[in-house]
Short mmCIF file of C-alpha atoms and ligand atoms in Angstrom, two decimals:
data_model
loop_
_atom_site.label_atom_id
_atom_site.label_comp_id
_atom_site.label_asym_id
_atom_site.label_seq_id
_atom_site.Cartn_x
_atom_site.Cartn_y
_atom_site.Cartn_z
CA UNK A 146 -0.17 0.22 -0.02
CA UNK A 147 2.90 2.41 1.14
CA UNK A 148 4.80 2.23 -2.51
CA UNK A 149 1.82 3.35 -4.19
CA UNK A 150 3.09 6.82 -4.89
CA UNK A 151 6.27 5.44 -5.82
CA UNK A 152 5.80 2.79 -8.61
CA UNK A 153 1.89 3.48 -10.08
CA UNK A 154 2.33 1.85 -13.11
CA UNK A 155 3.34 -1.53 -11.65
CA UNK A 156 0.42 -1.04 -9.18
CA UNK A 157 -2.16 -0.81 -11.91
CA UNK A 158 -0.58 -3.66 -14.08
CA UNK A 159 -1.09 -5.64 -10.84
CA UNK A 160 -4.77 -4.63 -10.50
CA UNK A 161 -5.42 -5.89 -14.06
CA UNK A 162 -3.77 -9.27 -13.59
CA UNK A 163 -5.74 -9.68 -10.33
CA UNK A 164 -9.03 -8.80 -11.94
CA UNK A 165 -8.85 -11.06 -14.55
CA UNK A 166 -7.79 -13.83 -12.20
CA UNK A 167 -10.86 -13.47 -10.54
CA UNK A 168 -12.67 -16.97 -10.29
CA UNK A 169 -15.58 -17.42 -13.00
CA UNK A 170 -14.62 -14.20 -14.41
CA UNK A 171 -13.42 -16.13 -17.51
CA UNK A 172 -15.50 -13.45 -19.66
CA UNK A 173 -13.19 -10.51 -18.56
CA UNK A 174 -10.89 -9.54 -20.86
CA UNK A 175 -7.28 -10.31 -19.93
CA UNK A 176 -5.09 -7.26 -21.23
CA UNK A 177 -1.55 -8.07 -22.16
CA UNK A 178 1.22 -6.71 -19.74
CA UNK A 179 3.48 -6.17 -22.46
CA UNK A 180 1.66 -4.53 -25.47
CA UNK A 181 4.73 -4.93 -28.03
CA UNK A 182 4.17 -9.04 -27.34
CA UNK A 183 0.73 -9.13 -28.94
CA UNK A 184 -0.73 -6.95 -31.85
CA UNK A 185 -3.51 -4.90 -30.83
CA UNK A 186 -6.95 -6.45 -31.02
CA UNK A 187 -8.59 -5.52 -34.51
CA UNK A 188 -11.50 -3.78 -32.36
CA UNK A 189 -8.74 -1.20 -31.12
CA UNK A 190 -7.12 -0.41 -34.59
CA UNK A 191 -9.99 -0.46 -37.13
CA UNK A 192 -11.44 3.13 -35.84
CA UNK A 193 -10.40 5.45 -38.01
CA UNK A 194 -13.63 6.17 -39.77
CA UNK A 195 -15.47 6.26 -36.19
CA UNK A 196 -16.43 9.75 -35.48
CA UNK A 197 -15.78 8.64 -31.60
CA UNK A 198 -12.96 6.25 -32.14
CA UNK A 199 -14.93 3.05 -31.64
CA UNK A 200 -14.61 0.17 -33.93
CA UNK A 201 -15.68 1.12 -37.40
CA UNK A 202 -19.23 -0.40 -38.70
CA UNK A 203 -17.07 -2.04 -41.67
CA UNK A 204 -15.13 -4.05 -39.54
CA UNK A 205 -17.65 -4.82 -36.98
CA UNK A 206 -20.33 -6.07 -39.52
CA UNK A 207 -18.23 -6.65 -42.26
CA UNK A 208 -14.93 -7.76 -41.30
CA UNK A 209 -13.43 -4.98 -43.85
CA UNK A 210 -10.41 -3.14 -42.20
CA UNK A 211 -10.32 0.63 -42.53
CA UNK A 212 -7.55 -0.05 -45.25
CA UNK A 213 -9.96 -2.18 -47.32
CA UNK A 214 -12.74 0.05 -46.75
CA UNK A 215 -10.86 3.17 -47.75
CA UNK A 216 -10.08 0.87 -51.15
CA UNK A 217 -13.62 -0.03 -51.42
CA UNK A 218 -14.91 3.86 -51.51
CA UNK A 219 -12.03 4.74 -53.53
CA UNK A 220 -13.15 1.97 -56.07
CA UNK A 221 -16.73 3.57 -55.90
CA UNK A 222 -15.54 6.89 -56.25
CA UNK A 223 -18.50 8.48 -54.65
CA UNK A 224 -21.24 6.56 -56.72
CA UNK A 225 -23.56 3.79 -56.02
CA UNK A 226 -21.89 0.68 -57.72
CA UNK A 227 -24.84 -0.66 -59.45
CA UNK A 228 -27.20 2.45 -60.72
CA UNK A 229 -24.25 4.85 -60.25
CA UNK A 230 -26.19 7.68 -58.61
CA UNK A 231 -23.99 10.02 -56.91
CA UNK A 232 -23.71 9.54 -52.84
CA UNK A 233 -25.17 12.52 -52.18
CA UNK A 234 -28.38 11.97 -54.34
CA UNK A 235 -29.11 8.76 -53.16
CA UNK A 236 -32.11 8.53 -50.93
CA UNK A 237 -30.08 7.74 -47.73
CA UNK A 238 -27.51 10.19 -48.92
CA UNK A 239 -25.07 7.64 -48.13
CA UNK A 240 -23.57 4.54 -49.69
CA UNK A 241 -23.95 0.90 -47.61
CA UNK A 242 -21.78 -2.07 -47.67
CA UNK A 243 -23.47 -4.70 -49.47
CA UNK A 244 -22.42 -8.15 -48.66
CA UNK A 245 -23.72 -11.73 -49.63
CA UNK A 246 -24.36 -13.67 -46.83
CA UNK A 247 -25.65 -17.31 -45.78
CA UNK A 248 -25.42 -18.65 -42.38
CA UNK A 249 -26.02 -22.15 -42.96
CA UNK A 250 -23.08 -22.52 -45.56
CA UNK A 251 -21.13 -19.68 -43.69
CA UNK A 252 -20.54 -18.54 -47.20
CA UNK A 253 -20.05 -14.09 -46.99
CA UNK A 254 -18.33 -11.61 -49.17
CA UNK A 255 -18.50 -8.05 -49.74
CA UNK A 256 -19.51 -7.22 -53.17
CA UNK A 257 -19.49 -3.37 -52.93
CA UNK A 258 -21.06 0.35 -52.18
CA UNK A 259 -24.70 0.66 -52.81
CA UNK A 260 -27.38 2.94 -52.17
CA UNK A 261 -30.65 1.74 -50.14
CA UNK A 262 -32.32 1.00 -53.61
CA UNK A 263 -29.82 -0.85 -55.06
CA UNK A 264 -29.30 -2.75 -51.40
CA UNK A 265 -33.03 -3.88 -51.90
CA UNK A 266 -32.36 -4.79 -55.26
CA UNK A 267 -29.84 -7.14 -54.24
CA UNK A 268 -32.08 -8.52 -51.72
CA UNK A 269 -34.21 -9.84 -54.62
CA UNK A 270 -31.06 -11.13 -56.14
CA UNK A 271 -30.18 -13.08 -53.31
CA UNK A 272 -33.87 -14.34 -53.12
CA UNK A 273 -34.63 -12.92 -49.96
CA UNK A 274 -37.44 -11.08 -51.29
CA UNK A 275 -39.88 -11.43 -54.24
CA UNK A 276 -38.71 -9.26 -57.42
CA UNK A 277 -41.27 -6.34 -58.24
CA UNK A 278 -41.76 -5.12 -61.56
CA UNK A 279 -39.23 -1.95 -60.78
CA UNK A 280 -36.67 -4.37 -58.94
CA UNK A 281 -36.49 -6.86 -61.67
CA UNK A 282 -35.33 -4.54 -64.26
CA UNK A 283 -32.07 -4.11 -62.57
CA UNK A 284 -31.70 -7.86 -62.84
CA UNK A 285 -28.89 -7.93 -65.46
CA UNK A 286 -26.95 -4.90 -63.65
CA UNK A 287 -26.95 -6.61 -60.49
CA UNK A 288 -25.16 -9.77 -61.99
CA UNK A 289 -22.80 -7.71 -63.85
CA UNK A 290 -22.32 -5.94 -60.33
CA UNK A 291 -21.66 -9.17 -58.56
CA UNK A 292 -19.05 -10.30 -60.95
CA UNK A 293 -16.91 -7.71 -59.99
CA UNK A 294 -17.28 -8.26 -56.23
CA UNK A 295 -14.95 -6.30 -53.96
CA UNK A 296 -14.19 -9.79 -52.28
CA UNK A 297 -13.83 -12.47 -54.75
CA UNK A 298 -15.24 -15.96 -53.51
CA UNK A 299 -13.66 -19.07 -54.69
CA UNK A 300 -15.34 -21.32 -57.39
CA UNK A 301 -16.36 -23.66 -54.58
CA UNK A 302 -17.94 -20.78 -52.85
CA UNK A 303 -19.74 -19.24 -56.14
CA UNK A 304 -21.24 -22.83 -56.46
CA UNK A 305 -22.55 -22.68 -52.84
CA UNK A 306 -24.11 -19.26 -53.53
CA UNK A 307 -26.10 -20.59 -56.43
CA UNK A 308 -27.53 -23.27 -54.40
CA UNK A 309 -28.23 -21.36 -51.64
CA UNK A 310 -30.41 -18.88 -54.15
CA UNK A 311 -32.21 -21.95 -55.62
CA UNK A 312 -33.15 -23.10 -51.99
CA UNK A 313 -34.38 -19.87 -51.04
CA UNK A 314 -36.37 -19.47 -54.21
CA UNK A 315 -37.82 -23.12 -53.96
CA UNK A 316 -38.81 -22.16 -50.28
CA UNK A 317 -40.46 -18.91 -51.30
CA UNK A 318 -42.73 -20.90 -53.84
CA UNK A 319 -43.74 -23.31 -51.45
CA UNK A 320 -44.86 -20.58 -49.38
CA UNK A 321 -46.91 -18.79 -52.27
CA UNK A 322 -50.69 -18.72 -51.54
CA UNK A 323 -52.32 -21.59 -52.97
CA UNK A 324 -55.41 -21.78 -55.09
CA UNK A 325 -57.61 -22.64 -52.39
CA UNK A 326 -56.69 -19.67 -50.66
CA UNK A 327 -59.14 -16.16 -50.92
CA UNK A 328 -58.01 -13.84 -53.76
CA UNK A 329 -57.92 -9.96 -53.23
CA UNK A 330 -60.11 -7.71 -55.19
CA UNK A 331 -57.98 -5.26 -57.39
CA UNK A 332 -59.63 -2.29 -59.63
CA UNK A 333 -57.85 -1.14 -62.61
CA UNK A 334 -56.66 2.45 -60.56
CA UNK A 335 -54.31 0.15 -59.07
CA UNK A 336 -56.18 0.27 -55.50
CA UNK A 337 -56.54 -3.31 -53.59
CA UNK A 338 -59.73 -3.73 -51.26
CA UNK A 339 -58.36 -6.19 -48.81
CA UNK A 340 -61.43 -6.46 -47.04
CA UNK A 341 -63.10 -8.08 -49.98
CA UNK A 342 -62.28 -12.24 -49.91
CA UNK A 343 -62.94 -14.01 -52.98
CA UNK A 344 -62.71 -17.86 -51.88
CA UNK A 345 -61.53 -19.25 -55.19
CA UNK A 346 -62.72 -23.12 -53.95
CA UNK A 347 -66.14 -22.33 -53.41
CA UNK A 348 -67.76 -21.11 -56.46
CA UNK A 349 -70.97 -20.12 -55.29
CA UNK A 350 -69.17 -17.69 -52.46
CA UNK A 351 -67.02 -16.52 -54.99
CA UNK A 352 -69.81 -15.66 -57.07
CA UNK A 353 -71.85 -13.95 -54.56
CA UNK A 354 -68.53 -12.11 -53.40
CA UNK A 355 -67.98 -10.66 -56.84
CA UNK A 356 -71.89 -9.89 -57.27
CA UNK A 357 -71.64 -7.86 -54.13
CA UNK A 358 -68.20 -6.02 -55.12
CA UNK A 359 -68.72 -5.14 -58.76
CA UNK A 360 -71.46 -3.28 -60.82
CA UNK A 361 -73.96 -5.06 -63.17
CA UNK A 362 -71.88 -3.78 -66.33
CA UNK A 363 -68.53 -5.06 -64.83
CA UNK A 364 -70.16 -8.34 -64.14
CA UNK A 365 -71.58 -9.12 -67.33
CA UNK A 366 -68.22 -7.95 -68.98
CA UNK A 367 -66.40 -10.36 -66.28
CA UNK A 368 -68.73 -13.14 -67.66
CA UNK A 369 -68.14 -12.49 -71.18
CA UNK A 370 -64.54 -12.27 -70.65
CA UNK A 371 -64.44 -15.67 -68.97
CA UNK A 372 -66.95 -17.46 -71.70
CA UNK A 373 -64.59 -15.74 -74.98
CA UNK A 374 -61.35 -17.27 -72.83
CA UNK A 375 -63.01 -20.60 -72.47
CA UNK A 376 -63.91 -20.86 -75.89
CA UNK A 377 -60.22 -19.77 -76.94
CA UNK A 378 -59.08 -22.61 -74.51
CA UNK A 379 -61.11 -25.20 -76.15
ZN1 ZN B 203 -12.35 2.07 -40.68
ZN1 ZN B 204 -27.91 2.36 -56.31
ZN1 ZN B 205 -23.31 -2.65 -42.79
#
């Protein structure tokens, strides 16, 4: 106790040692006594882009070092790497790191920097989400963008990627509403009335629901259309 003033650094190290030796304190971080003996944790060094000097997002979430992140930013040159929109004109006013990731196969690689909209396109490309009319137009561009991925997977990993996508697509197709589920009514102005249900597996109930929802003229036109497509098919 009395030597506390004489040699404070040694005392500090002893305190660190004592704390990490606490029984049951296994989760406590052991601070190396000689910092030159071990490289510093990347969580301590990959902080260059963080405003408060904490570990950078790109390292925590994408395992990209600060140098790699700078290379990625230089490659993107201030534009979304899929649609080429300048960063300041993107919806989120920033570009986000886009990566492929699959928990099952543990395949993960960073593809590039994207605007939020193109990030959503890649979710469709990865079969995490169903394509929409707007996103589908970007499918070829998405394929070209992925081919230029910042981190290039091995040939083996690429084949896992396509298997993962195939499995995701099959799973989504299995979950698609079946014919026996009620359909929702849509009108030509694009509005949906979700409260109206047409039970497709019960024709007389379906007819009653349509009769209640449509005008007489609309019903007559529908009946005519059904009959004409029937004769076309025959
Ligand atoms: Zn950084
Ligand atoms: Zn974009
Ligand atoms: Zn991220």
